[in-house]
Amino acid sequence: MEGVIGDVFRKFSSYPVPLSACVIAERSKWSQCEMNRGVRLRYCQQWSLQYTCTHIHSSVWGCNGLEKSLDLTALNKHGKVYDDAQFACLAWSPCEDKLLYVAEKKRVGPLAQASFLSANESRGLVVLEEEDKNVYVEDWGEGLTGKSAPVLCVADLSKGEVTICTGVPPHISPGQALWAGDGNGLIFLGWWHEPFRLGLKFCSNRRSALFYIDLKGNCELLSSDSGSVLSPRLSPDRLWLVYLQGQVFGPHHQCLSMMLYDLQKRTGSVLVDVVRRAEKGQFVGVYDSLPLHCWSSDSEEIFFSSASENSKSVFSVERRTGRITPVYDCNTFGSAKLLTVMKDLMVMSCSSPNRPPSLLFTGFLFVSNAENKEWIHLGETGICERFDWQSIIITPPPEEENHQFSGLNFGAVLLKPESTSKRVKFPLVVFIHGGPHSHFAAEWNVNAAALTKLGFAVLMVNYRGSTGFGQDSIDSLLGNIGSQDVRDVQRAVLHVLQSNAILDADRVAVMGGSHGGFLACHLIGQYPEFYRACAARNPVINAATLLGTSDIIDWRYSSIGLQYSFDQLPTPQALTTMLEKSPITHAAQIRTPVLLMLGGKDKRVSPYQGLELYKALKSRNSPVRLLWYDGDGHSLSKVETQSDCFLSVVLWFKQHLNMH
């Protein structure tokens, strides 16, 4: 059995997923799991319109081969170069002789020793810097370990030199930089790191602003300094800048406004506002980062993709009017994600719950009718797994309404195995996303697809508070975690059981990670006779004990409906509320067998949260198994960890759902 499970997961994990694309070279970047070696491969594919494909290398190459190579270690100007999604950038200057990037600041410790070398060896005095290793150095939290003080770096390839940009305000950590129009200055985002750093990954609510700095070190604030900012994108004519803006604190992820900045007049305006809620079929807001290249070549339109109820869709917005138009009708696929727009060519990644990602290309961006655009598939598109899926919108009954935010719907995506007999009933796995302000789109999901292939129906729930349903839905969850979201998931489960005769109501399991694990543990405690098995990855078990160990302590307050400030101190009332909203209060009622998967290096949700539930269940002789991945973090993202977790979850479910 383990061999079959491993084969299915290995096959589905091996389907490559496009990460980005560059139309200038008709090149796309992909990620693919190589299960035999336990690594995640990244590679490029280069396409011509004749669909030929070659591999390219990520070095500085010209028509005559390798043009330049800089040994950054030997230059010793900074620490490690950043390659993350929060700070990192890599941008050519307009004259293409300089390269802009972000790296960790070279640390100068409080202790220094001077050492004289012979004149023949050093031709002078060398100061050796020695850092006090006992001084605590903050970093930016989960997924950004060791990244504390980023600096903007400019590599001059013609001179073989690296310059660290001066003039960045000392209370600011810079990132996401790009060259301003003439190449004599930079535009960058700056995050406030005083009085201390909070976790940044998956958090669009960190105080930040947009800055301009010239190469002489003169710095200018371009945006408001009281909000959060991300994704600055310069127009091809270098006269306009779009970026996304949100609120500080509150929901860790939110519906964002798209801002337009006039670089000549030095004025900004709202291009796309926050959507509180939308009518059926209408645009529901911007939730996702902008692709690096999102402008039309005439600088008149901006293209982007974002969560839209149970899917992900691509839109355009006119710079002059703010009019928003859908770009691609997802009838063939469940979701579409924009990868790039360059020279009026667009590349998207499209997929469905039963169809792995493929590239879709068009060169007709200015055709007014979307139906007249000619979409061309790049590469193989015929893969379609033999199971069904459906998107569901659910209306809570009156007794489950949030009276402050009444009239809100929520969603779910149901995957069902191929049925060969009307008498066969399938066990149901309820799959709950984390966040909580994130989203399950009707797109390829390796875990959901592999579970379905192995004979499970899978229900992925977008409870109220998920992105893609308007800001009111997000705000409705604040102060209502552990109740509203729990009821939404249970309501979705009852809905599909009542409307799908092929689902077995006596064999229901639940799984989720982070806040999804929080909800899974709530469900088996609040409905102790309903679920037959549970699998939770790095779950929040006791919000009160998590307060002092999480990298996002602000969310611990916001989630229970309290305002946060940096000088906040715990109160008995706040801690009591956190405890009352936690799954640990229902631990005595849990009868469901629980599989816990914990990352030893998790900075977002301490692994000792899972241990707290483990001990509570063990002391009551309730079935529990704990897997501890010492070198992994919150997402348990290492390839070998993901494979082991999936195998363990399937075996756990098969054992306790009587599927042998």
XYZ file of C-alpha atoms in Angstrom:
660
model
C 0.000 0.000 0.000
C 2.805 2.416 0.867
C 4.274 1.865 -2.590
C 1.009 2.833 -4.294
C 0.620 5.939 -2.132
C 4.210 6.961 -2.801
C 3.814 6.412 -6.545
C 0.729 8.615 -6.728
C 2.312 11.419 -4.694
C 5.559 11.134 -6.662
C 3.682 11.355 -9.967
C 1.523 14.319 -8.966
C 4.448 16.155 -7.334
C 6.507 15.763 -10.487
C 4.113 17.840 -12.572
C 6.071 21.103 -12.967
C 4.565 24.405 -11.803
C 5.455 27.675 -13.602
C 6.801 30.317 -11.225
C 7.521 33.221 -13.550
C 8.028 34.076 -17.215
C 10.053 36.493 -19.321
C 8.551 37.235 -22.721
C 11.591 39.121 -24.041
C 13.425 35.810 -24.268
C 10.204 33.791 -24.373
C 11.463 32.160 -21.204
C 9.561 30.793 -18.202
C 10.791 29.652 -14.799
C 9.445 26.391 -13.352
C 9.641 24.372 -10.161
C 9.468 20.579 -10.013
C 9.878 18.081 -7.171
C 12.439 15.330 -7.754
C 11.319 12.782 -5.187
C 14.154 10.268 -5.621
C 16.762 12.806 -4.527
C 14.426 14.717 -2.207
C 15.064 18.097 -3.830
C 13.018 20.819 -5.518
C 14.448 21.624 -8.931
C 14.194 25.044 -10.516
C 14.805 25.387 -14.218
C 14.025 27.575 -17.197
C 12.214 26.742 -20.381
C 12.668 28.888 -23.449
C 9.884 28.853 -26.023
C 9.712 29.984 -29.612
C 6.465 30.187 -31.520
C 7.457 26.866 -33.123
C 7.299 25.336 -29.617
C 10.947 24.360 -29.470
C 12.482 24.235 -26.000
C 15.983 24.696 -24.656
C 17.517 25.130 -21.237
C 19.330 28.335 -20.287
C 21.621 29.251 -17.398
C 21.103 31.999 -14.815
C 24.396 33.835 -15.375
C 25.339 37.138 -17.059
C 25.640 36.068 -20.674
C 25.998 37.995 -23.910
C 26.082 37.027 -27.545
C 29.710 35.989 -27.142
C 29.154 33.855 -24.050
C 29.828 34.738 -20.413
C 30.228 38.518 -20.193
C 30.921 39.230 -16.531
C 31.392 37.395 -13.259
C 31.750 39.084 -9.902
C 33.045 37.303 -6.825
C 30.889 39.010 -4.198
C 32.535 37.086 -1.383
C 35.951 38.381 -2.349
C 34.662 41.971 -2.589
C 33.426 41.607 1.016
C 30.948 44.498 0.838
C 27.957 42.767 2.411
C 26.575 39.487 3.724
C 24.367 36.988 1.917
C 22.409 38.111 -1.122
C 18.626 37.969 -0.613
C 16.555 35.689 -2.838
C 13.219 35.753 -0.982
C 9.839 37.077 -2.136
C 9.681 39.858 0.464
C 12.885 41.904 0.041
C 14.793 40.525 -2.928
C 15.208 42.157 -6.331
C 17.544 41.863 -9.319
C 17.266 44.727 -11.796
C 19.397 46.071 -14.624
C 19.989 49.812 -14.868
C 18.618 51.479 -18.044
C 22.125 51.512 -19.523
C 22.552 47.829 -18.548
C 25.975 48.257 -16.977
C 24.776 48.151 -13.354
C 22.858 45.549 -11.415
C 20.653 46.357 -8.406
C 20.095 43.781 -5.668
C 19.500 43.403 -1.919
C 21.849 41.727 0.568
C 22.367 41.456 4.313
C 24.350 44.295 5.799
C 27.916 43.491 6.734
C 27.905 43.433 10.514
C 30.427 45.398 12.535
C 30.458 44.046 16.061
C 31.109 46.118 19.176
C 34.508 44.514 19.583
C 37.307 45.137 17.116
C 40.901 44.170 17.108
C 43.618 45.775 15.066
C 46.210 43.529 13.592
C 49.317 44.556 11.761
C 50.416 42.447 8.840
C 53.718 42.831 7.082
C 53.857 45.522 4.438
C 54.612 42.883 1.828
C 51.352 41.079 2.695
C 48.969 43.962 3.237
C 50.660 47.252 2.354
C 49.029 48.837 5.365
C 46.852 48.442 8.422
C 44.013 45.916 8.454
C 41.228 46.107 11.058
C 39.740 42.723 11.811
C 36.115 43.032 12.948
C 35.015 40.592 15.605
C 31.316 40.319 16.428
C 30.049 39.687 19.958
C 28.186 36.436 19.322
C 26.109 36.790 22.466
C 24.253 39.904 21.291
C 20.713 39.043 20.135
C 20.031 39.933 16.502
C 16.412 40.178 15.391
C 15.332 38.817 12.038
C 12.112 39.086 10.039
C 10.632 35.856 11.332
C 9.323 32.688 9.743
C 10.883 31.958 6.354
C 13.319 34.882 6.735
C 15.692 33.492 9.356
C 19.016 35.325 9.371
C 17.604 38.257 7.396
C 17.762 41.261 9.656
C 19.315 44.348 8.080
C 18.972 44.434 4.279
C 20.954 46.954 2.236
C 20.597 48.114 -1.373
C 23.586 47.128 -3.497
C 24.650 48.291 -6.948
C 27.151 46.169 -8.868
C 29.010 48.125 -11.562
C 29.903 45.409 -14.046
C 32.147 47.637 -16.139
C 34.334 48.450 -13.120
C 33.901 45.207 -11.199
C 32.789 47.127 -8.107
C 29.904 46.936 -5.639
C 28.511 50.022 -3.911
C 26.220 50.004 -0.875
C 23.571 52.725 -1.216
C 23.741 55.310 1.553
C 20.965 57.587 2.725
C 18.342 54.963 3.587
C 16.703 56.094 6.861
C 18.205 54.126 9.781
C 14.800 52.919 11.044
C 13.970 51.409 7.628
C 14.749 48.012 6.079
C 14.767 48.433 2.276
C 13.703 45.953 -0.397
C 11.771 45.387 -3.655
C 13.918 48.070 -5.299
C 13.899 49.175 -8.934
C 15.645 51.793 -11.036
C 13.978 55.167 -11.487
C 13.546 56.560 -14.976
C 16.988 58.027 -15.681
C 19.030 55.407 -13.843
C 20.399 58.021 -11.412
C 18.109 56.943 -8.589
C 16.210 54.065 -7.079
C 12.653 53.456 -5.930
C 12.293 51.029 -3.048
C 10.006 49.844 -0.282
C 11.046 50.428 3.295
C 9.703 48.517 6.288
C 9.843 50.056 9.761
C 11.929 47.839 12.050
C 11.572 49.949 15.185
C 10.855 49.304 17.992
C 11.248 45.667 16.860
C 10.641 43.418 13.870
C 7.491 41.363 13.386
C 7.158 38.388 11.037
C 6.823 39.577 7.444
C 6.075 36.489 5.366
C 2.353 36.162 4.505
C 1.708 39.509 6.231
C 0.631 42.488 4.118
C -0.097 44.589 7.220
C 3.419 45.706 8.176
C 4.138 49.424 8.319
C 6.035 50.329 5.171
C 6.297 53.090 2.582
C 7.613 53.910 -0.863
C 10.861 55.894 -1.156
C 13.060 57.438 -3.839
C 16.804 57.735 -3.291
C 19.393 59.135 -5.673
C 22.861 57.640 -5.953
C 24.245 60.489 -3.830
C 22.162 59.347 -0.854
C 19.315 61.889 -0.906
C 16.114 60.099 0.154
C 12.496 61.177 -0.463
C 9.223 59.699 0.837
C 6.763 59.059 -2.016
C 3.787 57.427 -0.321
C 1.940 57.684 2.966
C 4.104 56.597 5.884
C 1.202 55.260 7.965
C 0.135 52.288 5.838
C 1.586 49.140 4.338
C 2.947 49.024 0.789
C 4.070 46.309 -1.632
C 4.687 45.508 -5.316
C 5.969 48.792 -6.831
C 5.896 48.503 -10.640
C 7.242 51.157 -13.038
C 5.504 51.834 -16.370
C 7.445 51.332 -19.640
C 7.509 55.107 -20.279
C 8.948 55.479 -16.730
C 6.393 58.187 -15.877
C 4.017 56.166 -13.706
C 4.292 53.850 -10.752
C 1.637 51.471 -9.456
C 1.807 49.771 -6.083
C -0.489 48.077 -3.590
C -1.410 49.624 -0.258
C -3.126 48.317 2.866
C -3.685 48.961 6.558
C -1.218 48.335 9.385
C -2.062 45.618 11.935
C -5.537 44.086 12.012
C -5.933 41.188 9.534
C -2.517 39.807 8.574
C -3.668 39.744 4.937
C -6.304 41.975 3.410
C -8.004 43.404 0.357
C -5.561 45.983 -1.008
C -5.984 49.242 -2.881
C -3.981 49.765 -6.079
C -2.299 53.158 -6.047
C -1.086 55.194 -9.032
C 1.821 57.601 -8.597
C 2.695 60.344 -11.110
C 6.491 60.591 -11.039
C 6.498 63.973 -12.818
C 3.955 65.708 -10.594
C 4.979 63.697 -7.497
C 1.321 62.994 -6.670
C -0.529 59.764 -5.933
C -4.141 58.607 -6.274
C -6.273 55.514 -5.749
C -6.664 53.537 -8.984
C -8.505 50.503 -7.551
C -10.134 50.842 -4.152
C -10.680 48.231 -1.462
C -13.821 46.179 -2.171
C -15.873 45.683 0.967
C -18.208 43.205 -0.739
C -19.328 42.638 -4.319
C -22.454 41.582 -6.139
C -22.469 38.180 -7.819
C -20.111 38.084 -10.786
C -18.496 41.436 -9.939
C -14.855 42.207 -9.188
C -14.084 41.338 -5.551
C -10.781 43.144 -4.996
C -6.988 42.847 -5.148
C -5.382 40.334 -2.766
C -2.224 39.129 -4.522
C 1.115 40.763 -5.353
C 1.555 42.228 -8.810
C 3.803 40.353 -11.275
C 7.155 42.026 -11.940
C 6.010 43.028 -15.417
C 2.359 44.043 -15.430
C 2.098 47.130 -17.684
C 0.991 47.248 -21.323
C 3.668 48.634 -23.637
C 1.808 51.948 -24.078
C 1.645 52.439 -20.274
C -2.156 52.620 -20.440
C -3.169 49.365 -18.706
C -2.071 47.301 -15.707
C -2.690 43.547 -15.632
C -2.907 41.421 -12.507
C -4.359 38.211 -11.091
C -6.108 37.808 -7.786
C -8.334 35.567 -5.695
C -11.942 35.722 -6.827
C -14.290 33.635 -4.667
C -13.298 29.989 -5.295
C -10.969 30.752 -8.191
C -8.062 32.922 -9.244
C -8.649 35.236 -12.221
C -6.762 37.716 -14.416
C -7.893 41.321 -14.839
C -6.838 44.571 -16.467
C -7.328 48.108 -15.167
C -7.153 51.238 -17.300
C -4.724 53.824 -15.973
C -6.843 56.808 -17.002
C -10.275 55.616 -15.854
C -9.705 52.817 -13.328
C -12.078 50.574 -15.303
C -11.510 46.894 -14.478
C -12.051 44.175 -17.098
C -11.675 40.385 -16.889
C -8.948 39.248 -19.269
C -9.551 35.503 -19.435
C -12.737 33.509 -18.931
C -11.822 30.443 -16.855
C -14.279 28.075 -18.547
C -11.624 25.577 -19.622
C -9.566 25.880 -16.436
C -10.597 26.512 -12.841
C -8.043 29.278 -12.246
C -5.537 31.460 -14.071
C -2.475 33.244 -12.693
C -0.698 36.007 -14.590
C 3.048 35.439 -14.917
C 4.153 38.354 -17.066
C 3.154 41.014 -19.583
C 5.844 42.388 -21.880
C 5.702 44.015 -25.317
C 1.915 43.378 -25.403
C 2.456 39.662 -24.927
C 0.908 37.914 -21.932
C 1.777 34.585 -20.324
C -0.496 32.925 -17.763
C -0.381 29.708 -15.777
C -3.729 27.908 -15.912
C -4.851 24.828 -14.004
C -7.805 23.051 -12.421
C -8.095 20.676 -9.471
C -7.787 17.805 -11.986
C -5.455 19.485 -14.521
C -1.804 20.318 -13.736
C -0.549 23.801 -14.680
C 0.144 24.727 -18.274
C 1.190 27.941 -19.964
C -1.231 30.044 -21.970
C -0.054 32.850 -24.228
C -1.684 35.685 -26.159
C -0.346 38.556 -28.240
C -3.583 40.515 -28.619
C -3.904 42.545 -25.426
C -5.725 45.462 -27.006
C -8.603 43.531 -28.551
C -11.628 45.051 -26.804
C -13.594 41.811 -26.717
C -11.880 39.140 -24.620
C -13.559 36.438 -26.699
C -11.647 37.641 -29.777
C -8.263 37.173 -28.181
C -6.372 34.200 -29.535
C -4.986 32.097 -26.695
C -2.138 29.752 -27.541
C -1.067 26.819 -25.361
C 2.659 26.392 -24.817
C 3.697 22.790 -24.326
C 1.654 19.814 -23.159
C -1.965 20.544 -22.180
C -3.651 17.153 -22.526
C -3.108 15.908 -18.952
C -6.404 15.625 -17.113
C -6.831 13.305 -14.164
C -10.007 11.247 -14.140
C -11.953 12.749 -11.286
C -14.589 15.472 -10.991
C -14.664 18.747 -9.108
C -17.159 21.491 -8.430
C -17.135 24.993 -6.981
C -19.725 25.675 -4.280
C -21.078 28.893 -2.752
C -22.746 28.465 0.650
C -25.080 30.809 2.514
C -24.983 30.474 6.319
C -28.376 29.873 7.966
C -29.835 32.753 10.027
C -28.601 31.308 13.326
C -25.011 31.330 12.025
C -25.062 34.883 10.653
C -22.582 37.492 11.828
C -24.960 40.347 12.668
C -22.240 42.966 12.260
C -21.444 41.619 8.774
C -24.716 40.026 7.709
C -25.388 38.602 4.261
C -21.918 37.157 3.651
C -21.503 33.930 1.706
C -18.486 31.635 1.705
C -17.174 28.953 -0.626
C -15.750 25.495 -1.069
C -14.270 23.273 -3.775
C -15.240 19.584 -3.816
C -13.144 16.904 -5.542
C -14.752 13.504 -6.125
C -13.070 10.279 -7.298
C -14.217 8.632 -10.480
C -17.116 6.341 -9.590
C -17.496 2.931 -11.220
C -20.494 1.834 -9.170
C -23.498 3.676 -7.764
C -23.242 1.572 -4.615
C -19.726 2.755 -3.765
C -19.475 5.528 -1.191
C -16.287 7.491 -0.769
C -14.766 8.698 2.497
C -14.539 12.486 2.758
C -11.425 14.446 3.748
C -12.154 18.004 4.880
C -9.109 20.097 3.909
C -8.867 23.490 5.690
C -6.484 26.253 4.634
C -4.356 28.211 7.083
C -3.909 31.927 7.383
C -6.739 32.362 8.199
C -6.759 35.117 5.576
C -5.767 32.968 2.612
C -7.620 31.041 -0.031
C -8.216 27.726 -1.775
C -8.584 28.326 -5.523
C -9.971 25.817 -7.986
C -6.460 25.055 -9.191
C -3.988 22.188 -9.100
C -3.248 21.146 -5.517
C -0.929 18.168 -5.212
C -2.239 16.938 -1.860
C -5.904 17.252 -2.810
C -5.402 15.647 -6.223
C -3.351 12.758 -4.839
C -5.907 12.071 -2.084
C -8.681 12.005 -4.676
C -6.700 9.640 -6.880
C -6.328 7.327 -3.872
C -10.098 7.122 -3.366
C -10.925 10.016 -1.039
C -13.324 12.819 -1.805
C -11.769 16.121 -0.745
C -13.595 19.253 0.411
C -11.503 22.455 0.481
C -13.343 25.158 2.434
C -13.049 28.941 2.061
C -14.740 29.914 5.313
C -15.693 33.540 6.074
C -12.393 35.337 6.609
C -10.809 33.852 3.477
C -9.493 36.190 0.782
C -11.391 36.584 -2.477
C -14.761 37.430 -0.924
C -14.288 41.119 -0.013
C -12.870 42.943 2.983
C -16.091 42.554 4.995
C -15.614 38.790 4.921
C -12.042 39.184 6.196
C -13.056 41.594 8.948
C -15.968 39.396 10.018
C -13.551 36.833 11.457
C -11.795 39.221 13.854
C -12.950 38.305 17.341
C -14.776 35.229 16.032
C -12.010 32.675 15.538
C -12.880 29.270 16.959
C -16.605 29.866 16.420
C -17.616 31.462 13.098
C -14.903 29.695 11.096
C -15.604 26.372 12.834
C -19.324 26.631 12.061
C -18.605 27.532 8.429
C -16.476 24.445 7.895
C -19.042 22.185 9.565
C -21.816 23.801 7.513
C -19.874 23.136 4.300
C -19.361 19.486 5.309
C -23.057 18.975 6.043
C -23.950 20.680 2.766
C -21.887 18.338 0.584
C -22.917 15.229 2.539
C -26.581 16.070 2.015
C -26.201 16.878 -1.670
C -23.830 14.048 -2.684
C -25.112 10.530 -2.132
C -21.725 9.028 -3.046
C -20.104 10.503 0.087
C -19.968 8.388 3.231
C -21.105 10.414 6.255
C -19.705 7.740 8.573
C -16.164 8.127 7.222
C -15.184 11.800 7.469
C -11.640 12.968 8.265
C -10.255 16.474 8.683
C -6.834 17.966 7.976
C -5.205 21.395 7.958
C -2.119 23.402 8.805
C -1.551 26.431 11.031
C -4.986 28.060 11.391
C -6.303 25.110 9.386
C -4.874 22.839 12.085
C -6.432 25.117 14.711
C -9.828 24.573 13.050
C -9.291 20.834 12.586
C -8.607 20.444 16.319
C -11.598 22.639 17.160
C -13.862 20.502 14.984
C -12.888 17.198 16.592
C -13.364 18.797 20.019
C -16.666 20.530 19.289
C -18.069 17.612 17.239
C -16.414 14.650 18.986
C -18.581 11.950 17.383
C -18.463 13.263 13.832
C -14.864 12.964 12.596
C -13.095 9.611 12.426
C -9.522 10.891 11.920
C -7.573 14.144 12.095
C -4.194 15.308 10.748
C -2.845 18.699 11.840
C 0.348 20.470 10.726
C 1.826 22.965 13.192
C -1.596 23.805 14.664
C -2.392 26.651 17.040
C -3.622 24.836 20.165
C -3.465 27.454 22.898
C -3.411 31.067 21.723
C -2.569 32.282 25.242
C 0.658 30.272 25.517
C 1.542 31.118 21.902
C 1.578 34.843 22.647
C 5.203 35.030 23.742
C 6.669 32.685 21.137
C 5.125 33.681 17.782
C 6.801 36.053 15.297
C 3.386 37.671 14.667
C 2.249 38.532 18.176
C 0.060 41.329 16.757
C -2.187 38.695 15.180
C -2.694 37.030 18.542
C -4.500 40.208 19.658
C -6.202 41.070 16.357
C -7.621 37.564 15.983
C -9.609 37.916 19.211
C -10.843 41.392 18.264
C -8.368 43.536 20.222
C -6.287 46.426 18.897
C -2.512 45.918 18.953
C 0.343 48.306 19.662
C 4.056 47.602 20.063
C 3.993 48.459 23.762
C 1.091 46.079 24.419
C 1.335 44.012 27.603
C -0.810 40.947 28.292
C -3.797 41.372 30.570
C -5.727 38.661 32.406
C -8.783 39.478 30.288
C -6.894 39.178 26.972
C -5.216 35.924 27.975
C -8.534 34.490 29.144
C -10.152 35.359 25.808
C -7.265 33.757 23.900
C -7.598 30.605 25.961
C -11.383 30.454 25.572
C -11.045 30.608 21.777
C -8.427 27.824 21.648
C -8.861 24.112 20.822
C -7.153 23.102 24.078
C -10.374 23.960 25.948
C -12.093 21.096 24.085
C -9.269 18.572 24.481
C -11.128 16.550 27.117
C -13.920 15.871 24.592
C -11.624 14.694 21.774
C -12.054 11.043 20.834
C -10.826 11.283 17.251
C -7.384 9.771 16.484
C -4.996 12.694 15.888
C -1.819 12.818 13.784
C 0.377 15.833 14.581
C 3.167 17.037 12.253
C 5.460 19.666 13.760
C 8.406 21.687 12.471
C 11.189 22.066 15.007
C 12.247 25.445 13.558
C 8.770 26.936 13.279
C 8.857 30.622 14.289
C 5.200 31.323 13.544
C 3.550 28.605 15.624
C 5.872 27.059 18.168
C 6.031 23.253 17.896
C 5.314 23.189 21.609
C 1.750 24.117 20.698
C 1.322 20.667 19.158
C 3.142 19.096 22.089
C 0.622 20.692 24.437
C -2.233 18.849 22.693
C -0.156 15.666 22.422
C 0.300 15.537 26.194
C -3.350 16.351 26.849
C -4.459 13.481 24.604
C -1.860 11.021 25.853
C -2.933 11.629 29.445
C -6.495 10.685 28.461
C -5.526 7.605 26.430
C -6.845 9.232 23.272
C -5.121 7.933 20.083
C -2.396 10.348 18.995
C 0.806 10.165 16.946
C 3.383 12.938 16.669
C 5.910 13.481 13.863
C 8.699 15.959 14.633
C 10.681 17.427 11.701
C 13.634 19.012 13.448
C 15.073 20.936 10.487
C 11.807 22.227 9.056
C 9.745 25.345 9.689
C 6.094 26.337 9.646
C 5.241 25.183 6.122
C 7.053 21.823 6.414
C 8.218 22.603 2.896
C 11.238 20.336 2.464
C 10.614 17.798 -0.269
C 11.350 14.774 1.898
C 9.169 16.209 4.675
C 6.234 16.748 2.340
C 6.521 13.211 1.032
C 6.714 11.704 4.513
C 3.786 13.812 5.756
C 1.570 12.805 2.857
C 2.342 9.112 3.272
C 1.728 9.324 7.022
C -1.579 11.180 6.571
C -2.924 8.699 4.024
C -1.955 5.687 6.126
C -3.500 7.328 9.205
C -6.745 8.030 7.372
C -6.914 4.575 5.805
C -6.367 2.961 9.192
C -9.040 4.930 11.014
C -11.560 5.117 8.160
C -11.447 1.326 7.723
C -10.190 1.449 4.146
C -7.984 -1.637 4.268
